[in-house]
Amino acid sequence: MRPLSRKATCNSHGQDSSYFLGWQEYEKRPYDAVRNPTGIIQMGLAENQLSFDLLESWLAANPDAASFKGNGESIFRELALFQDYHGLPAFKKALTEFMSEIRRNKVNFDPTNLVLTAGATSANETLIFCLAEEGEAFLLPTPYYPGFDRDLKWRTGAEIVPIECHSSNGFKITQAALDDAYEAAQKRNLRVKGVLITNPSNPLGTTLTREELNLLLNFVNAKDIHLISDEIYSGTVFNSPGFISVMEVVRDLKLENTDVWNQVHIVYSLSKDLGLPGFRVGAIYSNNDAVVSAATKMSSFGLISSQTQYLLSALLSDKNFTKNYIKENQRRLRRRQEMLVNGLRNVGIECLQSNAGLFCWVDMRHLMSSNTFEGEMELWKKILYDVRLNISAGGSCHCSEPGWFRVCFSNMTEDTLNLSMQRLKNFVNSMNSSSSQSHHQRMKNSRRRSLTKWVLRLSFSDREPEER
Amino acid sequence: MAVGIEKPSVGLSRVAISETHGENGIEKPSVGLSRVAISETHGENSPYFAGWKAYDENPYDEIMNPSGVIQMGLAENQVSFDLIEEYLRQLPETSFGGDHVSNFRENALFQDYHGLPSFRKALATFMEQIREGKAKFDPARVVLTAGATAANELLTFILADPGDALLIPTPYYPGFDRDLRWRTGVEIVPIHCNSSNNFQVTRQALEEAYNSAKAMNVRVRGVLITNPSNPLGATVQRQVLEDILDFVTKKNIHLVSDEIYSGSTFSSSDFVSVAEILEARDYKEAERVHIVYSLSKDLGLPGFRVGTIYSYNDKVVTTARRMSSFSLVSSQTQQLLATMLSDKKFTENYVRTNRERLRKRYDMIIEGLKKAGIQCLKGKAGLFCWMNLGPFMDKPTKESELALWSLIVHEAKLNISPGCSCHCSEPGWFRVCFANMSEQTLEVALKRIHDFVNKQR
């Protein structure tokens, strides 16, 4: 067999982690209210399924947008031929205005500084291609989205060095953590090119504070490096303290005429706020002309279908729609989050206080048999196989402390969410009452789990968490 | 920052420094972009973009600007849109399939890199149809990517490491310089072809290319051909395909066959796909072969970003699927095209009619050029012809070719592509597109060529 490249044969695609294992198990026995009521409930998928009806009614009222018609006339030909990597002007205008609206118009975006890409996956990779190469690294606060290991490192050759965050201060970014990360990179002989944050955070579900943003801006300025702010969840902020975009802070600190102005870049996408991951709509926003220029050319490798650009430019240009959607979507997310938080609290499980995102960061340290990552994995498997809930273990998000889990709440119906809480309740109750479990039973369970683990490794096929 | 003091910045290459001179020649430290970002390998500063500029600044319009520059450098297929438009008109709903709105939700959520099963199947069937059933395609081997641009780059990432090389017959599509090299760090080593045998690849040329790579200490990972060829507008002969397959087998390397123009042959019997050769060989050594396809040329839908890698190698299929995460096809587009390409009546009629119309255009341009005393390479495919203006050049050099080209752009006001931009080793050849305009416009262009050539005599 003729050899493939190193990239093809390495494991940087990241698909051997536990994150994918849960996915695979779910696929085998997915929960269905009618057909498989004891199946596994998917709570590891950060999808926003709460507001489709709003989109659907807009579509029903505006059939032309999906039918290649503009002003009643067919524009099929123009769209079919349109492959300009500068993007459909009407779409870029509508998208930047939507981004401004989400930021309560505290920031204005210039469409010429926007680069369209096939999803945020493509946007993040493209930015790293522009800013870093082999031997260089980006610093990322932990815990972070597992997909970054693939998206930022696989084909670019760049490295990720973690900025360790801890529960002691609500996982906030500190100066000490930044300095430690920078030093750690140097020790590994890696040149640091920037920091990448996700704001609001995945998996924490929290917005970064102004203090953290100030800290970050000062840090990147002092080190003369870049700051990428992945704001893919910016439209999902449903509670105070509200969303502060890094771009807002740059303006508040009056940094427009400084180097930092050219070193801050935003990533956005419609996959979470609008729930349209299939349409592959992502974007890079930067005031750095060289970055915009290089990224634009690179976007040739992942352009957005003109058919989709057209549909969404019509949707997002409808300001009545966007205003109502943003507000209503946030209201529904808040309600769901409350349901999950309260449901968990009822069984003695607390979450990190959150105000955004499609998930909660759940503290299950007290349920582990040992305060280790092995203990975390053991608990995760129990929850997967016994409770039949697929949730995401903190270890797969590079959390430095074991016992935290990400639990999604917006990719299912209310009934399903209630059922998952019920199952968890049963589990926790049974754990409390069976702490006097026989030794024999424990051994039996542990053997069963080892066998399952072995079987899983053999039968593992590729799976992909395209979602976050 | 203080003037004159070099603030240590984050990793600038020599190239970066040369590009970022501030005022007064003082080196303004830029904010450390990567070598890739700063390099010129995207190719967009090459001289032949001047033709595009001339067109953009003064585009021809039958009514509004009849003396403007006619775009003949764009390989687009505009001759068969009406067939697609008619099909779409009679569909109950154009996107999301079936019940327009209720399928929206599933479609909007669908981001599985395996692709929409119905679309993969329809695409595989369409590829079979184009080859008149002479080769079979298994939907499980179809990997979807946002255009052939993405497909070619992806394959390069998978088959070669930075510093390795792919051998490519000249002349070749200028976009390859960017698509295959820019972010991958892979090199292109040309397989030189010339007019003595209609630019077909020879065994000797293959060996020479391979050896020249070796001499440069560069490891060859594969051969990449475009069949039918861009810019030649000709199909690769069966014997040549056999030779190339034997060669890659002997050298234990890969073969990528970009068959993006396979549906644009004027007669289906003219095209031999590498898939047919493999089938005839019982799929021996098939694991080294990978086909690239796209709907941008045959269906004239470049805006929809639909490309595919078809590989006979399981590991390549798996890896390509994972990597396609960076360039997935919009699920909205997959849904629409799945419906269309599953309609056998539509596809059969489309493929046949499209071929006829392209042949008609080709005949028209060949006839027109002949009247002007210009010869073209005999071709049976593509959206362009390969025109020989060698006899009109004073010297058979690249400089002469570019000088002549400049005259054509600025005096005859036609944007055509000079052979040197396609790395042709023989000066004097030009690619002229004929399917991206109306017949009337083509007549105007032919007249201008006629007049221009008369003036040159």
PDB file of N, CA and C in Angstrom, chain B residues 226-310:
ATOM      1  N   THR B 226      -5.545  16.350 -15.725  1.00  0.00           N
ATOM      2  CA  THR B 226      -6.902  16.863 -15.892  1.00  0.00           C
ATOM      3  C   THR B 226      -7.410  16.261 -17.195  1.00  0.00           C
ATOM      4  N   ASN B 227      -8.478  15.495 -17.097  1.00  0.00           N
ATOM      5  CA  ASN B 227      -8.972  14.793 -18.266  1.00  0.00           C
ATOM      6  C   ASN B 227     -10.486  14.864 -18.323  1.00  0.00           C
ATOM      7  N   PRO B 228     -11.081  15.571 -19.325  1.00  0.00           N
ATOM      8  CA  PRO B 228     -10.433  16.296 -20.415  1.00  0.00           C
ATOM      9  C   PRO B 228      -9.539  17.431 -19.910  1.00  0.00           C
ATOM     10  N   SER B 229      -8.583  17.796 -20.708  1.00  0.00           N
ATOM     11  CA  SER B 229      -7.582  18.752 -20.251  1.00  0.00           C
ATOM     12  C   SER B 229      -8.032  20.204 -20.304  1.00  0.00           C
ATOM     13  N   ASN B 230      -7.670  20.910 -19.261  1.00  0.00           N
ATOM     14  CA  ASN B 230      -7.726  22.360 -19.267  1.00  0.00           C
ATOM     15  C   ASN B 230      -6.259  22.776 -19.254  1.00  0.00           C
ATOM     16  N   PRO B 231      -5.769  23.532 -20.204  1.00  0.00           N
ATOM     17  CA  PRO B 231      -6.464  24.361 -21.174  1.00  0.00           C
ATOM     18  C   PRO B 231      -6.603  23.779 -22.589  1.00  0.00           C
ATOM     19  N   LEU B 232      -6.153  22.533 -22.802  1.00  0.00           N
ATOM     20  CA  LEU B 232      -6.133  22.033 -24.168  1.00  0.00           C
ATOM     21  C   LEU B 232      -7.508  21.835 -24.801  1.00  0.00           C
ATOM     22  N   GLY B 233      -8.496  21.528 -23.975  1.00  0.00           N
ATOM     23  CA  GLY B 233      -9.808  21.232 -24.548  1.00  0.00           C
ATOM     24  C   GLY B 233      -9.778  19.921 -25.305  1.00  0.00           C
ATOM     25  N   ALA B 234      -8.926  18.988 -24.864  1.00  0.00           N
ATOM     26  CA  ALA B 234      -8.807  17.690 -25.530  1.00  0.00           C
ATOM     27  C   ALA B 234      -8.818  16.584 -24.488  1.00  0.00           C
ATOM     28  N   THR B 235      -9.279  15.404 -24.888  1.00  0.00           N
ATOM     29  CA  THR B 235      -9.306  14.274 -23.955  1.00  0.00           C
ATOM     30  C   THR B 235      -7.961  13.558 -23.996  1.00  0.00           C
ATOM     31  N   VAL B 236      -7.647  12.864 -22.915  1.00  0.00           N
ATOM     32  CA  VAL B 236      -6.423  12.086 -22.865  1.00  0.00           C
ATOM     33  C   VAL B 236      -6.684  10.744 -23.542  1.00  0.00           C
ATOM     34  N   GLN B 237      -5.811  10.355 -24.450  1.00  0.00           N
ATOM     35  CA  GLN B 237      -6.011   9.104 -25.181  1.00  0.00           C
ATOM     36  C   GLN B 237      -5.901   7.889 -24.262  1.00  0.00           C
ATOM     37  N   ARG B 238      -6.609   6.860 -24.629  1.00  0.00           N
ATOM     38  CA  ARG B 238      -6.621   5.636 -23.833  1.00  0.00           C
ATOM     39  C   ARG B 238      -5.219   5.116 -23.585  1.00  0.00           C
ATOM     40  N   GLN B 239      -4.409   5.055 -24.633  1.00  0.00           N
ATOM     41  CA  GLN B 239      -3.069   4.509 -24.465  1.00  0.00           C
ATOM     42  C   GLN B 239      -2.239   5.342 -23.486  1.00  0.00           C
ATOM     43  N   VAL B 240      -2.435   6.649 -23.546  1.00  0.00           N
ATOM     44  CA  VAL B 240      -1.695   7.520 -22.634  1.00  0.00           C
ATOM     45  C   VAL B 240      -2.112   7.250 -21.192  1.00  0.00           C
ATOM     46  N   LEU B 241      -3.418   7.052 -20.984  1.00  0.00           N
ATOM     47  CA  LEU B 241      -3.900   6.740 -19.628  1.00  0.00           C
ATOM     48  C   LEU B 241      -3.268   5.446 -19.132  1.00  0.00           C
ATOM     49  N   GLU B 242      -3.196   4.468 -20.035  1.00  0.00           N
ATOM     50  CA  GLU B 242      -2.586   3.196 -19.644  1.00  0.00           C
ATOM     51  C   GLU B 242      -1.123   3.416 -19.255  1.00  0.00           C
ATOM     52  N   ASP B 243      -0.437   4.215 -20.066  1.00  0.00           N
ATOM     53  CA  ASP B 243       0.977   4.491 -19.791  1.00  0.00           C
ATOM     54  C   ASP B 243       1.144   5.168 -18.433  1.00  0.00           C
ATOM     55  N   ILE B 244       0.281   6.138 -18.172  1.00  0.00           N
ATOM     56  CA  ILE B 244       0.389   6.869 -16.904  1.00  0.00           C
ATOM     57  C   ILE B 244       0.114   5.930 -15.728  1.00  0.00           C
ATOM     58  N   LEU B 245      -0.886   5.091 -15.879  1.00  0.00           N
ATOM     59  CA  LEU B 245      -1.194   4.138 -14.806  1.00  0.00           C
ATOM     60  C   LEU B 245      -0.016   3.196 -14.567  1.00  0.00           C
ATOM     61  N   ASP B 246       0.590   2.729 -15.662  1.00  0.00           N
ATOM     62  CA  ASP B 246       1.748   1.842 -15.510  1.00  0.00           C
ATOM     63  C   ASP B 246       2.873   2.573 -14.813  1.00  0.00           C
ATOM     64  N   PHE B 247       3.051   3.830 -15.178  1.00  0.00           N
ATOM     65  CA  PHE B 247       4.136   4.629 -14.609  1.00  0.00           C
ATOM     66  C   PHE B 247       3.963   4.802 -13.097  1.00  0.00           C
ATOM     67  N   VAL B 248       2.761   5.197 -12.681  1.00  0.00           N
ATOM     68  CA  VAL B 248       2.567   5.441 -11.237  1.00  0.00           C
ATOM     69  C   VAL B 248       2.667   4.137 -10.454  1.00  0.00           C
ATOM     70  N   THR B 249       2.276   3.044 -11.123  1.00  0.00           N
ATOM     71  CA  THR B 249       2.406   1.745 -10.458  1.00  0.00           C
ATOM     72  C   THR B 249       3.873   1.413 -10.262  1.00  0.00           C
ATOM     73  N   LYS B 250       4.642   1.615 -11.338  1.00  0.00           N
ATOM     74  CA  LYS B 250       6.071   1.301 -11.277  1.00  0.00           C
ATOM     75  C   LYS B 250       6.762   2.135 -10.200  1.00  0.00           C
ATOM     76  N   LYS B 251       6.391   3.406 -10.116  1.00  0.00           N
ATOM     77  CA  LYS B 251       7.050   4.283  -9.160  1.00  0.00           C
ATOM     78  C   LYS B 251       6.401   4.225  -7.772  1.00  0.00           C
ATOM     79  N   ASN B 252       5.341   3.446  -7.680  1.00  0.00           N
ATOM     80  CA  ASN B 252       4.621   3.324  -6.408  1.00  0.00           C
ATOM     81  C   ASN B 252       4.128   4.677  -5.889  1.00  0.00           C
ATOM     82  N   ILE B 253       3.485   5.430  -6.750  1.00  0.00           N
ATOM     83  CA  ILE B 253       2.939   6.741  -6.368  1.00  0.00           C
ATOM     84  C   ILE B 253       1.454   6.796  -6.733  1.00  0.00           C
ATOM     85  N   HIS B 254       0.825   7.932  -6.442  1.00  0.00           N
ATOM     86  CA  HIS B 254      -0.609   8.082  -6.666  1.00  0.00           C
ATOM     87  C   HIS B 254      -0.921   8.683  -8.027  1.00  0.00           C
ATOM     88  N   LEU B 255      -2.177   8.522  -8.422  1.00  0.00           N
ATOM     89  CA  LEU B 255      -2.665   9.200  -9.621  1.00  0.00           C
ATOM     90  C   LEU B 255      -3.965   9.911  -9.284  1.00  0.00           C
ATOM     91  N   VAL B 256      -3.989  11.230  -9.510  1.00  0.00           N
ATOM     92  CA  VAL B 256      -5.221  11.988  -9.341  1.00  0.00           C
ATOM     93  C   VAL B 256      -5.694  12.386 -10.725  1.00  0.00           C
ATOM     94  N   SER B 257      -6.948  12.052 -11.026  1.00  0.00           N
ATOM     95  CA  SER B 257      -7.498  12.407 -12.332  1.00  0.00           C
ATOM     96  C   SER B 257      -8.638  13.396 -12.110  1.00  0.00           C
ATOM     97  N   ASP B 258      -8.381  14.656 -12.459  1.00  0.00           N
ATOM     98  CA  ASP B 258      -9.405  15.681 -12.306  1.00  0.00           C
ATOM     99  C   ASP B 258     -10.289  15.624 -13.543  1.00  0.00           C
ATOM    100  N   GLU B 259     -11.482  15.082 -13.372  1.00  0.00           N
ATOM    101  CA  GLU B 259     -12.369  14.873 -14.523  1.00  0.00           C
ATOM    102  C   GLU B 259     -13.522  15.876 -14.503  1.00  0.00           C
ATOM    103  N   ILE B 260     -13.224  17.081 -14.109  1.00  0.00           N
ATOM    104  CA  ILE B 260     -14.233  18.128 -13.946  1.00  0.00           C
ATOM    105  C   ILE B 260     -14.941  18.466 -15.258  1.00  0.00           C
ATOM    106  N   TYR B 261     -14.268  18.224 -16.387  1.00  0.00           N
ATOM    107  CA  TYR B 261     -14.879  18.525 -17.685  1.00  0.00           C
ATOM    108  C   TYR B 261     -15.446  17.289 -18.379  1.00  0.00           C
ATOM    109  N   SER B 262     -15.592  16.188 -17.631  1.00  0.00           N
ATOM    110  CA  SER B 262     -15.985  14.931 -18.271  1.00  0.00           C
ATOM    111  C   SER B 262     -17.348  14.996 -18.958  1.00  0.00           C
ATOM    112  N   GLY B 263     -18.226  15.843 -18.463  1.00  0.00           N
ATOM    113  CA  GLY B 263     -19.547  15.948 -19.076  1.00  0.00           C
ATOM    114  C   GLY B 263     -19.576  16.947 -20.216  1.00  0.00           C
ATOM    115  N   SER B 264     -18.420  17.582 -20.460  1.00  0.00           N
ATOM    116  CA  SER B 264     -18.377  18.617 -21.489  1.00  0.00           C
ATOM    117  C   SER B 264     -17.683  18.148 -22.755  1.00  0.00           C
ATOM    118  N   THR B 265     -17.607  16.838 -22.943  1.00  0.00           N
ATOM    119  CA  THR B 265     -17.065  16.354 -24.212  1.00  0.00           C
ATOM    120  C   THR B 265     -18.191  16.420 -25.224  1.00  0.00           C
ATOM    121  N   PHE B 266     -17.840  16.714 -26.453  1.00  0.00           N
ATOM    122  CA  PHE B 266     -18.873  16.945 -27.459  1.00  0.00           C
ATOM    123  C   PHE B 266     -19.559  15.660 -27.858  1.00  0.00           C
ATOM    124  N   SER B 267     -18.844  14.591 -27.739  1.00  0.00           N
ATOM    125  CA  SER B 267     -19.452  13.288 -28.005  1.00  0.00           C
ATOM    126  C   SER B 267     -18.983  12.346 -26.922  1.00  0.00           C
ATOM    127  N   SER B 268     -19.895  11.584 -26.353  1.00  0.00           N
ATOM    128  CA  SER B 268     -19.543  10.760 -25.196  1.00  0.00           C
ATOM    129  C   SER B 268     -18.492   9.712 -25.526  1.00  0.00           C
ATOM    130  N   SER B 269     -18.395   9.344 -26.787  1.00  0.00           N
ATOM    131  CA  SER B 269     -17.444   8.291 -27.128  1.00  0.00           C
ATOM    132  C   SER B 269     -16.001   8.782 -27.102  1.00  0.00           C
ATOM    133  N   ASP B 270     -15.824  10.111 -27.048  1.00  0.00           N
ATOM    134  CA  ASP B 270     -14.460  10.629 -27.112  1.00  0.00           C
ATOM    135  C   ASP B 270     -13.723  10.524 -25.791  1.00  0.00           C
ATOM    136  N   PHE B 271     -14.459  10.356 -24.704  1.00  0.00           N
ATOM    137  CA  PHE B 271     -13.825  10.449 -23.400  1.00  0.00           C
ATOM    138  C   PHE B 271     -13.607   9.083 -22.773  1.00  0.00           C
ATOM    139  N   VAL B 272     -12.375   8.838 -22.330  1.00  0.00           N
ATOM    140  CA  VAL B 272     -12.064   7.627 -21.588  1.00  0.00           C
ATOM    141  C   VAL B 272     -11.678   8.046 -20.178  1.00  0.00           C
ATOM    142  N   SER B 273     -12.422   7.602 -19.202  1.00  0.00           N
ATOM    143  CA  SER B 273     -12.106   7.934 -17.816  1.00  0.00           C
ATOM    144  C   SER B 273     -11.126   6.911 -17.268  1.00  0.00           C
ATOM    145  N   VAL B 274     -10.305   7.338 -16.333  1.00  0.00           N
ATOM    146  CA  VAL B 274      -9.384   6.389 -15.717  1.00  0.00           C
ATOM    147  C   VAL B 274     -10.186   5.282 -15.014  1.00  0.00           C
ATOM    148  N   ALA B 275     -11.433   5.596 -14.650  1.00  0.00           N
ATOM    149  CA  ALA B 275     -12.289   4.592 -14.001  1.00  0.00           C
ATOM    150  C   ALA B 275     -12.519   3.393 -14.917  1.00  0.00           C
ATOM    151  N   GLU B 276     -12.651   3.671 -16.226  1.00  0.00           N
ATOM    152  CA  GLU B 276     -12.859   2.590 -17.185  1.00  0.00           C
ATOM    153  C   GLU B 276     -11.634   1.687 -17.262  1.00  0.00           C
ATOM    154  N   ILE B 277     -10.472   2.344 -17.298  1.00  0.00           N
ATOM    155  CA  ILE B 277      -9.225   1.575 -17.381  1.00  0.00           C
ATOM    156  C   ILE B 277      -9.112   0.667 -16.153  1.00  0.00           C
ATOM    157  N   LEU B 278      -9.452   1.203 -15.006  1.00  0.00           N
ATOM    158  CA  LEU B 278      -9.348   0.423 -13.772  1.00  0.00           C
ATOM    159  C   LEU B 278     -10.294  -0.769 -13.812  1.00  0.00           C
ATOM    160  N   GLU B 279     -11.489  -0.527 -14.299  1.00  0.00           N
ATOM    161  CA  GLU B 279     -12.462  -1.624 -14.374  1.00  0.00           C
ATOM    162  C   GLU B 279     -11.939  -2.705 -15.302  1.00  0.00           C
ATOM    163  N   ALA B 280     -11.360  -2.268 -16.428  1.00  0.00           N
ATOM    164  CA  ALA B 280     -10.817  -3.244 -17.392  1.00  0.00           C
ATOM    165  C   ALA B 280      -9.672  -4.039 -16.773  1.00  0.00           C
ATOM    166  N   ARG B 281      -8.968  -3.398 -15.815  1.00  0.00           N
ATOM    167  CA  ARG B 281      -7.849  -4.092 -15.165  1.00  0.00           C
ATOM    168  C   ARG B 281      -8.300  -4.802 -13.901  1.00  0.00           C
ATOM    169  N   ASP B 282      -9.620  -4.912 -13.744  1.00  0.00           N
ATOM    170  CA  ASP B 282     -10.150  -5.604 -12.564  1.00  0.00           C
ATOM    171  C   ASP B 282      -9.795  -4.898 -11.249  1.00  0.00           C
ATOM    172  N   TYR B 283      -9.610  -3.604 -11.319  1.00  0.00           N
ATOM    173  CA  TYR B 283      -9.287  -2.786 -10.149  1.00  0.00           C
ATOM    174  C   TYR B 283      -7.963  -3.142  -9.495  1.00  0.00           C
ATOM    175  N   LYS B 284      -7.042  -3.717 -10.263  1.00  0.00           N
ATOM    176  CA  LYS B 284      -5.694  -3.961  -9.727  1.00  0.00           C
ATOM    177  C   LYS B 284      -5.001  -2.625  -9.598  1.00  0.00           C
ATOM    178  N   GLU B 285      -4.369  -2.404  -8.463  1.00  0.00           N
ATOM    179  CA  GLU B 285      -3.649  -1.140  -8.208  1.00  0.00           C
ATOM    180  C   GLU B 285      -4.586   0.067  -8.147  1.00  0.00           C
ATOM    181  N   ALA B 286      -5.876  -0.177  -7.981  1.00  0.00           N
ATOM    182  CA  ALA B 286      -6.821   0.945  -7.968  1.00  0.00           C
ATOM    183  C   ALA B 286      -6.646   1.828  -6.742  1.00  0.00           C
ATOM    184  N   GLU B 287      -6.081   1.284  -5.684  1.00  0.00           N
ATOM    185  CA  GLU B 287      -5.938   2.048  -4.438  1.00  0.00           C
ATOM    186  C   GLU B 287      -5.070   3.278  -4.588  1.00  0.00           C
ATOM    187  N   ARG B 288      -4.369   3.376  -5.685  1.00  0.00           N
ATOM    188  CA  ARG B 288      -3.523   4.557  -5.857  1.00  0.00           C
ATOM    189  C   ARG B 288      -4.219   5.614  -6.707  1.00  0.00           C
ATOM    190  N   VAL B 289      -5.484   5.337  -7.106  1.00  0.00           N
ATOM    191  CA  VAL B 289      -6.150   6.261  -8.019  1.00  0.00           C
ATOM    192  C   VAL B 289      -7.294   7.012  -7.356  1.00  0.00           C
ATOM    193  N   HIS B 290      -7.394   8.307  -7.631  1.00  0.00           N
ATOM    194  CA  HIS B 290      -8.416   9.155  -7.030  1.00  0.00           C
ATOM    195  C   HIS B 290      -8.944  10.098  -8.102  1.00  0.00           C
ATOM    196  N   ILE B 291     -10.258  10.186  -8.177  1.00  0.00           N
ATOM    197  CA  ILE B 291     -10.875  11.031  -9.199  1.00  0.00           C
ATOM    198  C   ILE B 291     -11.493  12.260  -8.542  1.00  0.00           C
ATOM    199  N   VAL B 292     -11.331  13.402  -9.181  1.00  0.00           N
ATOM    200  CA  VAL B 292     -11.966  14.628  -8.693  1.00  0.00           C
ATOM    201  C   VAL B 292     -13.052  15.005  -9.684  1.00  0.00           C
ATOM    202  N   TYR B 293     -14.193  15.422  -9.176  1.00  0.00           N
ATOM    203  CA  TYR B 293     -15.269  15.875 -10.056  1.00  0.00           C
ATOM    204  C   TYR B 293     -15.972  17.069  -9.422  1.00  0.00           C
ATOM    205  N   SER B 294     -16.792  17.757 -10.215  1.00  0.00           N
ATOM    206  CA  SER B 294     -17.488  18.938  -9.728  1.00  0.00           C
ATOM    207  C   SER B 294     -18.648  19.245 -10.666  1.00  0.00           C
ATOM    208  N   LEU B 295     -19.619  19.991 -10.171  1.00  0.00           N
ATOM    209  CA  LEU B 295     -20.754  20.369 -11.021  1.00  0.00           C
ATOM    210  C   LEU B 295     -20.577  21.774 -11.608  1.00  0.00           C
ATOM    211  N   SER B 296     -19.407  22.354 -11.382  1.00  0.00           N
ATOM    212  CA  SER B 296     -19.193  23.739 -11.788  1.00  0.00           C
ATOM    213  C   SER B 296     -19.147  23.928 -13.301  1.00  0.00           C
ATOM    214  N   LYS B 297     -18.663  22.926 -14.013  1.00  0.00           N
ATOM    215  CA  LYS B 297     -18.498  23.086 -15.448  1.00  0.00           C
ATOM    216  C   LYS B 297     -19.621  22.412 -16.226  1.00  0.00           C
ATOM    217  N   ASP B 298     -19.862  21.139 -15.924  1.00  0.00           N
ATOM    218  CA  ASP B 298     -20.871  20.398 -16.673  1.00  0.00           C
ATOM    219  C   ASP B 298     -22.269  20.978 -16.466  1.00  0.00           C
ATOM    220  N   LEU B 299     -22.574  21.347 -15.231  1.00  0.00           N
ATOM    221  CA  LEU B 299     -23.899  21.905 -14.955  1.00  0.00           C
ATOM    222  C   LEU B 299     -23.892  23.430 -14.883  1.00  0.00           C
ATOM    223  N   GLY B 300     -22.705  24.025 -14.961  1.00  0.00           N
ATOM    224  CA  GLY B 300     -22.637  25.482 -14.922  1.00  0.00           C
ATOM    225  C   GLY B 300     -23.036  26.074 -13.589  1.00  0.00           C
ATOM    226  N   LEU B 301     -22.701  25.370 -12.501  1.00  0.00           N
ATOM    227  CA  LEU B 301     -23.109  25.839 -11.173  1.00  0.00           C
ATOM    228  C   LEU B 301     -21.925  26.123 -10.244  1.00  0.00           C
ATOM    229  N   PRO B 302     -20.959  26.918 -10.681  1.00  0.00           N
ATOM    230  CA  PRO B 302     -19.796  27.146  -9.815  1.00  0.00           C
ATOM    231  C   PRO B 302     -20.158  27.807  -8.493  1.00  0.00           C
ATOM    232  N   GLY B 303     -21.221  28.583  -8.479  1.00  0.00           N
ATOM    233  CA  GLY B 303     -21.599  29.293  -7.251  1.00  0.00           C
ATOM    234  C   GLY B 303     -22.078  28.376  -6.147  1.00  0.00           C
ATOM    235  N   PHE B 304     -22.524  27.174  -6.500  1.00  0.00           N
ATOM    236  CA  PHE B 304     -23.095  26.290  -5.501  1.00  0.00           C
ATOM    237  C   PHE B 304     -22.052  25.465  -4.756  1.00  0.00           C
ATOM    238  N   ARG B 305     -20.810  25.518  -5.237  1.00  0.00           N
ATOM    239  CA  ARG B 305     -19.716  24.867  -4.543  1.00  0.00           C
ATOM    240  C   ARG B 305     -19.961  23.374  -4.311  1.00  0.00           C
ATOM    241  N   VAL B 306     -19.985  22.658  -5.417  1.00  0.00           N
ATOM    242  CA  VAL B 306     -20.172  21.217  -5.297  1.00  0.00           C
ATOM    243  C   VAL B 306     -19.019  20.493  -5.959  1.00  0.00           C
ATOM    244  N   GLY B 307     -18.187  19.862  -5.152  1.00  0.00           N
ATOM    245  CA  GLY B 307     -17.081  19.091  -5.690  1.00  0.00           C
ATOM    246  C   GLY B 307     -17.081  17.727  -5.030  1.00  0.00           C
ATOM    247  N   THR B 308     -16.303  16.831  -5.595  1.00  0.00           N
ATOM    248  CA  THR B 308     -16.219  15.520  -4.984  1.00  0.00           C
ATOM    249  C   THR B 308     -14.874  14.862  -5.233  1.00  0.00           C
ATOM    250  N   ILE B 309     -14.471  14.056  -4.257  1.00  0.00           N
ATOM    251  CA  ILE B 309     -13.318  13.177  -4.416  1.00  0.00           C
ATOM    252  C   ILE B 309     -13.887  11.778  -4.470  1.00  0.00           C
ATOM    253  N   TYR B 310     -13.522  11.040  -5.489  1.00  0.00           N
ATOM    254  CA  TYR B 310     -13.908   9.646  -5.569  1.00  0.00           C
ATOM    255  C   TYR B 310     -12.633   8.831  -5.485  1.00  0.00           C
TER     256      TYR B 310
END
